[in-house]
Short mmCIF file of N, CA and C in Angstrom, two decimals:
data_model
loop_
_atom_site.label_atom_id
_atom_site.label_comp_id
_atom_site.label_asym_id
_atom_site.label_seq_id
_atom_site.Cartn_x
_atom_site.Cartn_y
_atom_site.Cartn_z
N MET A 125 0.84 -1.25 0.12
CA MET A 125 0.01 0.07 -0.06
C MET A 125 0.83 1.25 0.05
N SER A 126 0.44 2.23 -0.79
CA SER A 126 1.17 3.48 -0.86
C SER A 126 1.07 4.35 0.40
N ASP A 127 2.00 5.21 0.69
CA ASP A 127 2.04 6.17 1.77
C ASP A 127 1.10 7.43 1.30
N ILE A 128 0.77 7.48 0.12
CA ILE A 128 0.10 8.85 -0.38
C ILE A 128 -1.11 8.48 -1.22
N LEU A 129 -1.94 9.42 -1.15
CA LEU A 129 -3.19 9.33 -2.02
C LEU A 129 -3.30 10.63 -3.16
N PHE A 130 -3.64 10.26 -4.26
CA PHE A 130 -4.05 11.14 -5.15
C PHE A 130 -5.45 11.56 -5.12
N GLN A 131 -5.79 12.84 -5.05
CA GLN A 131 -7.09 13.28 -4.60
C GLN A 131 -7.74 14.10 -5.80
N ALA A 132 -8.83 13.39 -6.25
CA ALA A 132 -9.71 14.28 -7.20
C ALA A 132 -10.52 15.31 -6.59
N LEU A 133 -11.17 16.19 -7.26
CA LEU A 133 -12.10 17.06 -6.63
C LEU A 133 -13.24 16.36 -6.21
N PRO A 134 -13.74 16.90 -4.94
CA PRO A 134 -14.89 16.18 -4.38
C PRO A 134 -16.13 16.28 -5.37
N THR A 135 -16.92 15.04 -5.33
CA THR A 135 -17.90 15.00 -6.19
C THR A 135 -19.08 16.03 -5.89
N GLU A 136 -19.17 16.50 -4.61
CA GLU A 136 -20.09 17.61 -4.34
C GLU A 136 -19.81 18.74 -4.93
N MET A 137 -18.67 19.14 -5.11
CA MET A 137 -18.13 20.43 -5.53
C MET A 137 -18.38 20.55 -6.99
N VAL A 138 -17.98 19.29 -7.69
CA VAL A 138 -18.20 19.13 -9.15
C VAL A 138 -19.65 19.17 -9.50
N ALA A 139 -20.54 18.67 -8.69
CA ALA A 139 -22.12 18.50 -8.99
C ALA A 139 -22.49 20.12 -8.88
N ALA A 140 -21.95 20.80 -7.93
CA ALA A 140 -22.29 22.36 -7.91
C ALA A 140 -21.92 23.01 -9.14
N TYR A 141 -20.58 22.72 -9.59
CA TYR A 141 -20.15 23.31 -10.81
C TYR A 141 -21.05 22.96 -12.06
N ARG A 142 -21.33 21.71 -12.12
CA ARG A 142 -22.36 21.15 -13.17
C ARG A 142 -23.67 21.77 -13.15
N ALA A 143 -24.12 22.17 -12.00
CA ALA A 143 -25.52 22.86 -11.82
C ALA A 143 -25.49 24.31 -12.05
N GLY A 144 -24.34 24.75 -12.47
CA GLY A 144 -24.16 26.27 -12.75
C GLY A 144 -23.44 27.11 -11.53
N GLY A 145 -22.99 26.51 -10.64
CA GLY A 145 -22.56 27.08 -9.44
C GLY A 145 -21.47 28.01 -9.81
N PRO A 146 -21.12 29.14 -9.05
CA PRO A 146 -20.09 29.92 -9.37
C PRO A 146 -18.67 29.35 -9.16
N ASP A 147 -17.75 29.81 -10.13
CA ASP A 147 -16.30 29.28 -9.80
C ASP A 147 -15.54 30.35 -8.99
N ALA A 148 -14.40 30.31 -8.79
CA ALA A 148 -13.61 31.10 -7.90
C ALA A 148 -13.76 32.57 -8.15
N TYR A 149 -14.26 33.03 -9.43
CA TYR A 149 -14.46 34.35 -9.77
C TYR A 149 -15.92 34.72 -9.73
N GLY A 150 -16.82 33.63 -9.32
CA GLY A 150 -18.09 34.01 -9.14
C GLY A 150 -18.89 33.96 -10.49
N MET A 151 -18.28 33.29 -11.49
CA MET A 151 -18.94 33.13 -13.03
C MET A 151 -19.34 31.78 -13.15
N PRO A 152 -20.41 31.43 -13.77
CA PRO A 152 -20.78 30.29 -14.10
C PRO A 152 -19.77 29.50 -14.99
N PRO A 153 -19.47 28.17 -14.75
CA PRO A 153 -18.61 27.59 -15.86
C PRO A 153 -19.03 27.75 -17.19
N GLU A 154 -18.11 27.72 -18.13
CA GLU A 154 -18.13 27.68 -19.64
C GLU A 154 -18.37 26.22 -19.96
N ARG A 155 -19.31 26.20 -20.96
CA ARG A 155 -19.55 24.72 -21.59
C ARG A 155 -18.68 24.70 -22.97
N ARG A 156 -18.08 23.73 -23.22
CA ARG A 156 -17.38 23.44 -24.45
C ARG A 156 -17.52 22.08 -24.98
N VAL A 157 -16.97 21.86 -26.10
CA VAL A 157 -17.03 20.38 -26.72
C VAL A 157 -15.66 20.04 -27.00
N SER A 158 -15.19 18.91 -26.55
CA SER A 158 -13.96 18.61 -26.59
C SER A 158 -13.41 18.08 -27.95
N ASP A 159 -12.28 18.34 -28.32
CA ASP A 159 -11.76 17.95 -29.70
C ASP A 159 -10.98 16.73 -29.47
N GLY A 160 -10.96 16.31 -28.08
CA GLY A 160 -10.10 15.07 -27.76
C GLY A 160 -8.69 15.09 -27.63
N ASP A 161 -8.30 16.60 -27.63
CA ASP A 161 -6.89 16.70 -27.57
C ASP A 161 -6.47 16.99 -25.98
N GLY A 162 -6.41 16.17 -25.13
CA GLY A 162 -5.89 16.51 -23.76
C GLY A 162 -6.63 17.33 -22.92
N ILE A 163 -7.87 17.05 -22.73
CA ILE A 163 -8.80 17.80 -21.86
C ILE A 163 -8.89 17.07 -20.66
N PRO A 164 -8.10 17.33 -19.54
CA PRO A 164 -8.02 16.43 -18.26
C PRO A 164 -9.20 16.81 -17.30
N CYS A 165 -10.04 15.87 -17.01
CA CYS A 165 -11.21 16.01 -15.97
C CYS A 165 -10.56 16.03 -14.55
N ARG A 166 -10.67 16.93 -13.85
CA ARG A 166 -10.23 17.00 -12.30
C ARG A 166 -11.14 16.13 -11.33
N HIS A 167 -12.06 15.56 -11.72
CA HIS A 167 -12.90 14.76 -11.03
C HIS A 167 -12.70 13.16 -11.36
N CYS A 168 -12.45 12.59 -12.41
CA CYS A 168 -12.32 11.32 -12.76
C CYS A 168 -10.95 11.13 -12.89
N LEU A 169 -9.99 12.17 -13.08
CA LEU A 169 -8.69 12.39 -13.43
C LEU A 169 -8.32 11.47 -14.75
N GLY A 170 -9.26 11.49 -15.55
CA GLY A 170 -9.06 11.03 -17.14
C GLY A 170 -9.20 12.04 -17.85
N PHE A 171 -9.43 11.71 -19.22
CA PHE A 171 -9.66 12.75 -20.26
C PHE A 171 -11.00 12.80 -20.77
N VAL A 172 -11.34 14.00 -21.11
CA VAL A 172 -12.81 14.28 -21.91
C VAL A 172 -12.61 13.75 -23.36
N ALA A 173 -13.38 12.93 -23.86
CA ALA A 173 -13.22 12.20 -25.02
C ALA A 173 -13.70 13.23 -26.12
N ALA A 174 -13.19 13.01 -27.35
CA ALA A 174 -13.77 13.89 -28.37
C ALA A 174 -15.23 13.96 -28.57
N GLY A 175 -15.80 15.13 -28.75
CA GLY A 175 -17.25 15.19 -28.79
C GLY A 175 -18.09 15.20 -27.57
N GLU A 176 -17.27 15.11 -26.36
CA GLU A 176 -18.08 15.18 -25.10
C GLU A 176 -18.12 16.67 -24.74
N ASP A 177 -18.88 17.03 -24.12
CA ASP A 177 -19.06 18.36 -23.32
C ASP A 177 -18.21 18.42 -22.21
N TYR A 178 -17.64 19.47 -21.91
CA TYR A 178 -16.94 19.73 -20.77
C TYR A 178 -16.90 21.18 -20.17
N LEU A 179 -16.60 21.33 -18.99
CA LEU A 179 -16.73 22.68 -18.52
C LEU A 179 -15.43 23.09 -18.17
N VAL A 180 -15.08 24.51 -18.29
CA VAL A 180 -13.90 25.15 -18.03
C VAL A 180 -14.34 26.28 -16.97
N LEU A 181 -13.52 26.40 -15.93
CA LEU A 181 -13.85 27.28 -14.86
C LEU A 181 -12.67 27.64 -14.15
N ALA A 182 -12.73 28.76 -13.29
CA ALA A 182 -11.68 29.22 -12.55
C ALA A 182 -11.90 28.34 -11.15
N HIS A 183 -10.73 27.75 -10.82
CA HIS A 183 -10.55 27.01 -9.60
C HIS A 183 -9.56 27.57 -8.63
N ARG A 184 -9.90 27.50 -7.50
CA ARG A 184 -8.97 27.84 -6.25
C ARG A 184 -8.84 26.78 -5.42
N PRO A 185 -7.86 25.80 -5.47
CA PRO A 185 -7.75 24.74 -4.69
C PRO A 185 -7.32 25.06 -3.19
N PHE A 186 -7.87 25.98 -2.64
CA PHE A 186 -7.53 26.46 -1.28
C PHE A 186 -8.81 26.68 -0.59
N PRO A 187 -8.87 26.73 0.82
CA PRO A 187 -10.17 26.97 1.53
C PRO A 187 -10.56 28.59 1.63
N ALA A 188 -9.62 29.24 1.29
CA ALA A 188 -9.93 30.72 1.39
C ALA A 188 -8.82 31.53 0.52
N PRO A 189 -9.36 32.73 0.07
CA PRO A 189 -8.33 33.69 -0.66
C PRO A 189 -7.16 34.12 0.38
N GLN A 190 -5.99 34.07 -0.29
CA GLN A 190 -4.72 34.60 0.61
C GLN A 190 -3.69 34.63 -0.36
N PRO A 191 -2.45 35.25 -0.19
CA PRO A 191 -1.47 35.40 -1.28
C PRO A 191 -0.95 34.16 -1.93
N TYR A 192 -1.06 33.09 -1.33
CA TYR A 192 -0.44 31.95 -1.98
C TYR A 192 -1.76 30.93 -2.61
N ALA A 193 -2.83 31.64 -2.52
CA ALA A 193 -3.97 30.73 -3.06
C ALA A 193 -4.17 30.80 -4.64
N GLU A 194 -3.43 30.20 -5.41
CA GLU A 194 -3.40 30.39 -6.72
C GLU A 194 -4.76 29.96 -7.39
N THR A 195 -5.27 30.76 -8.32
CA THR A 195 -6.45 30.39 -8.96
C THR A 195 -6.10 30.29 -10.48
N GLY A 196 -6.76 29.10 -11.07
CA GLY A 196 -6.44 29.12 -12.45
C GLY A 196 -7.66 28.13 -13.21
N PRO A 197 -7.45 27.88 -14.54
CA PRO A 197 -8.58 27.28 -15.14
C PRO A 197 -8.45 25.68 -14.98
N ILE A 198 -9.49 25.05 -14.89
CA ILE A 198 -9.62 23.53 -14.92
C ILE A 198 -10.76 23.14 -15.79
N PHE A 199 -10.70 22.02 -16.20
CA PHE A 199 -11.72 21.30 -16.74
C PHE A 199 -12.35 20.17 -16.22
N LEU A 200 -13.77 19.85 -16.38
CA LEU A 200 -14.42 18.97 -15.89
C LEU A 200 -15.50 18.35 -16.99
N HIS A 201 -15.74 16.97 -16.84
CA HIS A 201 -16.84 16.48 -17.78
C HIS A 201 -17.99 17.16 -17.39
N ALA A 202 -18.73 17.70 -18.40
CA ALA A 202 -19.95 18.18 -18.22
C ALA A 202 -21.06 17.45 -17.58
N GLY A 203 -20.96 16.14 -18.12
CA GLY A 203 -21.90 14.92 -17.77
C GLY A 203 -21.38 14.26 -16.45
N ASP A 204 -21.90 13.35 -16.05
CA ASP A 204 -21.48 12.45 -14.82
C ASP A 204 -20.35 11.83 -15.28
N CYS A 205 -19.28 11.52 -14.45
CA CYS A 205 -18.25 10.60 -14.35
C CYS A 205 -17.94 10.26 -12.93
N HIS A 206 -17.37 8.99 -12.97
CA HIS A 206 -17.00 8.56 -11.40
C HIS A 206 -15.79 9.24 -10.95
N ARG A 207 -15.84 9.80 -9.62
CA ARG A 207 -14.63 10.23 -9.05
C ARG A 207 -13.38 9.33 -8.91
N TYR A 208 -12.26 9.78 -9.10
CA TYR A 208 -11.07 8.75 -9.22
C TYR A 208 -11.00 8.16 -7.77
N GLU A 209 -10.83 6.84 -8.05
CA GLU A 209 -10.93 6.03 -6.79
C GLU A 209 -9.40 5.17 -6.62
N ALA A 210 -8.80 4.93 -7.75
CA ALA A 210 -7.56 4.30 -7.54
C ALA A 210 -6.44 5.20 -7.07
N SER A 211 -6.74 5.70 -5.73
CA SER A 211 -5.93 6.91 -5.28
C SER A 211 -4.65 6.79 -4.97
N GLU A 212 -4.24 5.39 -4.81
CA GLU A 212 -2.61 5.21 -4.60
C GLU A 212 -1.93 5.25 -5.93
N ILE A 213 -2.62 5.13 -7.13
CA ILE A 213 -2.12 4.83 -8.24
C ILE A 213 -1.91 6.29 -9.01
N LEU A 214 -0.83 6.48 -9.80
CA LEU A 214 -0.81 7.57 -10.77
C LEU A 214 -1.89 7.89 -11.66
N PRO A 215 -2.75 9.04 -11.50
CA PRO A 215 -3.81 9.10 -12.29
C PRO A 215 -3.52 8.99 -13.77
N PRO A 216 -4.51 8.59 -14.68
CA PRO A 216 -4.30 8.38 -16.04
C PRO A 216 -4.13 9.78 -16.85
N MET A 217 -4.67 10.81 -16.47
CA MET A 217 -4.54 12.01 -17.10
C MET A 217 -2.99 12.70 -16.95
N LEU A 218 -2.41 12.20 -16.06
CA LEU A 218 -0.85 12.55 -15.84
C LEU A 218 -0.06 11.91 -16.85
N GLU A 219 -0.04 12.52 -18.18
CA GLU A 219 0.76 11.83 -19.20
C GLU A 219 1.78 12.76 -19.95
N SER A 220 1.76 13.87 -19.59
CA SER A 220 2.92 14.91 -20.06
C SER A 220 4.24 14.26 -19.47
N PRO A 221 5.30 14.74 -19.87
CA PRO A 221 6.64 14.31 -19.49
C PRO A 221 6.92 14.65 -18.14
N ASP A 222 6.36 15.90 -17.76
CA ASP A 222 6.81 16.35 -16.40
C ASP A 222 5.75 17.23 -15.85
N TYR A 223 5.81 17.40 -14.51
CA TYR A 223 4.73 18.17 -13.80
C TYR A 223 5.68 18.94 -12.47
N ILE A 224 4.82 20.15 -12.21
CA ILE A 224 5.45 20.67 -10.93
C ILE A 224 4.89 19.92 -9.84
N VAL A 225 5.64 19.43 -8.77
CA VAL A 225 5.29 18.95 -7.64
C VAL A 225 5.66 19.75 -6.38
N ARG A 226 4.75 20.31 -5.74
CA ARG A 226 4.93 21.24 -4.72
C ARG A 226 4.34 21.10 -3.39
N GLY A 227 4.85 21.38 -2.27
CA GLY A 227 4.38 21.07 -1.04
C GLY A 227 3.96 22.27 -0.45
N TYR A 228 2.73 22.37 0.33
CA TYR A 228 2.17 23.33 1.14
C TYR A 228 1.96 22.93 2.60
N ASP A 229 2.00 24.11 3.58
CA ASP A 229 1.89 23.89 4.91
C ASP A 229 0.54 23.76 5.31
N ARG A 230 0.32 23.42 6.77
CA ARG A 230 -0.97 23.58 7.35
C ARG A 230 -1.71 24.80 7.13
N ASP A 231 -0.92 25.92 6.79
CA ASP A 231 -1.65 27.20 6.64
C ASP A 231 -1.91 27.48 5.17
N ASP A 232 -1.93 26.40 4.35
CA ASP A 232 -2.08 26.62 2.97
C ASP A 232 -1.09 27.45 2.24
N ARG A 233 0.14 27.67 2.59
CA ARG A 233 1.27 28.35 2.03
C ARG A 233 2.30 27.41 1.42
N ILE A 234 2.78 27.89 0.34
CA ILE A 234 3.90 27.18 -0.28
C ILE A 234 5.19 27.00 0.62
N VAL A 235 5.73 25.82 0.81
CA VAL A 235 6.86 25.59 1.54
C VAL A 235 7.91 25.73 0.40
N TYR A 236 8.63 26.79 0.61
CA TYR A 236 9.79 27.21 -0.29
C TYR A 236 10.75 26.11 -0.46
N GLY A 237 11.30 25.87 -1.53
CA GLY A 237 12.31 24.75 -1.75
C GLY A 237 11.57 23.45 -2.12
N THR A 238 10.33 23.32 -2.00
CA THR A 238 9.69 22.04 -2.34
C THR A 238 9.24 21.82 -3.82
N GLY A 239 9.10 23.03 -4.49
CA GLY A 239 8.64 22.97 -5.78
C GLY A 239 9.66 22.55 -6.73
N ALA A 240 9.38 21.48 -7.68
CA ALA A 240 10.32 21.03 -8.65
C ALA A 240 9.54 20.56 -9.73
N VAL A 241 10.11 20.70 -11.03
CA VAL A 241 9.45 20.12 -12.24
C VAL A 241 10.15 18.66 -12.08
N THR A 242 9.24 17.82 -12.04
CA THR A 242 9.28 16.30 -11.80
C THR A 242 9.07 15.46 -12.74
N PRO A 243 9.92 14.62 -13.36
CA PRO A 243 9.52 13.67 -14.46
C PRO A 243 8.20 12.85 -13.92
N THR A 244 7.24 12.61 -14.85
CA THR A 244 6.08 12.12 -14.54
C THR A 244 6.29 10.68 -13.70
N GLU A 245 7.24 9.86 -14.14
CA GLU A 245 7.55 8.53 -13.50
C GLU A 245 7.94 8.65 -11.99
N ARG A 246 8.53 9.94 -11.69
CA ARG A 246 8.99 10.27 -10.47
C ARG A 246 8.10 10.96 -9.40
N ILE A 247 6.88 11.28 -9.94
CA ILE A 247 5.99 12.06 -9.19
C ILE A 247 5.55 11.22 -7.70
N THR A 248 5.16 10.00 -7.83
CA THR A 248 4.94 9.17 -6.64
C THR A 248 6.07 9.35 -5.54
N GLN A 249 7.51 9.25 -6.13
CA GLN A 249 8.57 9.05 -5.39
C GLN A 249 8.78 10.45 -4.67
N ARG A 250 8.56 11.45 -5.36
CA ARG A 250 8.88 13.01 -4.98
C ARG A 250 7.77 13.21 -3.94
N ALA A 251 6.49 12.96 -4.18
CA ALA A 251 5.61 13.24 -3.19
C ALA A 251 5.62 12.45 -1.98
N THR A 252 6.13 11.30 -1.94
CA THR A 252 6.28 10.47 -0.77
C THR A 252 7.36 11.09 -0.04
N GLU A 253 8.50 11.66 -0.65
CA GLU A 253 9.55 12.13 0.03
C GLU A 253 9.12 13.42 0.80
N LEU A 254 8.29 14.29 -0.03
CA LEU A 254 7.78 15.51 0.54
C LEU A 254 6.70 15.28 1.83
N MET A 255 5.97 14.21 1.67
CA MET A 255 5.04 13.95 2.57
C MET A 255 5.66 13.37 3.88
N ALA A 256 6.66 12.93 3.76
CA ALA A 256 7.58 12.44 5.01
C ALA A 256 8.05 13.58 5.94
N ARG A 257 7.85 14.75 5.51
CA ARG A 257 8.32 15.88 6.18
C ARG A 257 7.20 16.35 7.21
N ASP A 258 7.51 16.78 8.41
CA ASP A 258 6.47 17.33 9.13
C ASP A 258 5.90 18.74 8.74
N ASP A 259 6.69 19.48 7.95
CA ASP A 259 6.22 20.74 7.64
C ASP A 259 5.24 20.77 6.45
N ILE A 260 5.10 19.70 5.80
CA ILE A 260 4.25 19.55 4.57
C ILE A 260 2.81 18.85 4.80
N ALA A 261 1.91 19.63 4.72
CA ALA A 261 0.48 19.08 5.09
C ALA A 261 0.03 18.29 3.81
N TYR A 262 0.29 18.91 2.63
CA TYR A 262 -0.23 18.20 1.33
C TYR A 262 0.62 18.70 0.11
N VAL A 263 0.37 18.18 -0.95
CA VAL A 263 1.26 18.40 -2.17
C VAL A 263 0.33 18.54 -3.32
N HIS A 264 0.57 19.46 -4.19
CA HIS A 264 -0.02 19.85 -5.41
C HIS A 264 0.83 19.15 -6.70
N VAL A 265 0.05 18.75 -7.65
CA VAL A 265 0.57 18.42 -8.87
C VAL A 265 0.05 19.36 -9.84
N ARG A 266 1.01 20.21 -10.55
CA ARG A 266 0.70 21.33 -11.34
C ARG A 266 1.29 21.00 -12.68
N SER A 267 0.84 21.69 -13.65
CA SER A 267 1.17 21.75 -15.02
C SER A 267 2.54 22.23 -15.04
N ALA A 268 3.58 21.67 -15.62
CA ALA A 268 4.99 22.27 -15.72
C ALA A 268 5.08 23.43 -16.70
N ARG A 269 4.06 23.36 -17.70
CA ARG A 269 4.02 24.33 -18.82
C ARG A 269 3.24 25.61 -18.28
N ASN A 270 2.02 25.52 -17.76
CA ASN A 270 1.09 26.51 -17.39
C ASN A 270 0.79 26.65 -16.08
N ASN A 271 1.38 25.87 -15.08
CA ASN A 271 1.09 25.84 -13.63
C ASN A 271 -0.33 25.64 -13.30
N CYS A 272 -1.29 24.97 -14.21
CA CYS A 272 -2.45 24.69 -13.94
C CYS A 272 -2.60 23.42 -12.83
N TYR A 273 -3.43 23.50 -11.91
CA TYR A 273 -3.73 22.77 -10.87
C TYR A 273 -4.24 21.27 -11.52
N GLN A 274 -3.59 20.30 -11.29
CA GLN A 274 -4.07 18.88 -11.56
C GLN A 274 -4.72 17.95 -10.60
N CYS A 275 -3.96 17.87 -9.56
CA CYS A 275 -4.80 17.12 -8.30
C CYS A 275 -3.73 17.33 -7.09
N ARG A 276 -4.34 16.95 -5.98
CA ARG A 276 -3.84 17.05 -4.65
C ARG A 276 -3.36 15.79 -4.25
N ILE A 277 -2.16 15.78 -3.62
CA ILE A 277 -1.72 14.37 -2.80
C ILE A 277 -1.83 14.53 -1.38
N GLU A 278 -2.37 13.72 -0.64
CA GLU A 278 -2.18 13.73 0.77
C GLU A 278 -1.60 12.42 1.31
N ARG A 279 -1.38 12.47 2.64
CA ARG A 279 -0.90 11.12 3.28
C ARG A 279 -2.09 9.98 3.29
N ALA A 280 -1.78 8.81 3.16
CA ALA A 280 -2.81 7.93 2.97
C ALA A 280 -3.84 8.11 4.27
N GLN A 281 -3.31 8.08 5.40
CA GLN A 281 -4.21 8.19 6.54
C GLN A 281 -4.96 9.38 6.54
N ALA A 282 -4.42 10.39 5.78
CA ALA A 282 -5.24 11.65 5.95
C ALA A 282 -6.27 12.06 4.78
N GLY A 283 -6.43 11.03 4.00
CA GLY A 283 -7.17 11.10 2.77
C GLY A 283 -8.66 11.39 2.75
N ILE A 284 -9.16 12.10 1.80
CA ILE A 284 -10.63 12.52 1.84
C ILE A 284 -11.51 11.28 1.74
#
């Protein structure tokens, strides 16, 4: 069993967005149709297939606004999809060559020196190393090209 868990967005949050609930900027999600070219859903942690509707919205993966609470675009299937459950396994949407892996403290602040562009095959190892530290509460996986939020990693015993 792994010491870490990859966490997708909670189903309740995704349901609210699908019902037209406001994003981090108070706007309703935009609806688009996928061309099948790498639209990663932050709920199932898979991809939106060509021809499927998806939502694009501003998401802030932090409990409250503060200087370190980055906000950016994410995608979600517009229709139902199952929340990612193989939480100890690298999610299928993580297929780029590398990602930013970065630790945050209990106050939701970046722990300086933890952020690194990490080859995809080393994400689990890097996250495990970070989560072994007492000053790290959780880890984000973010796009190495655009800094977009991909998913959160937590300790297995602290999983949602």
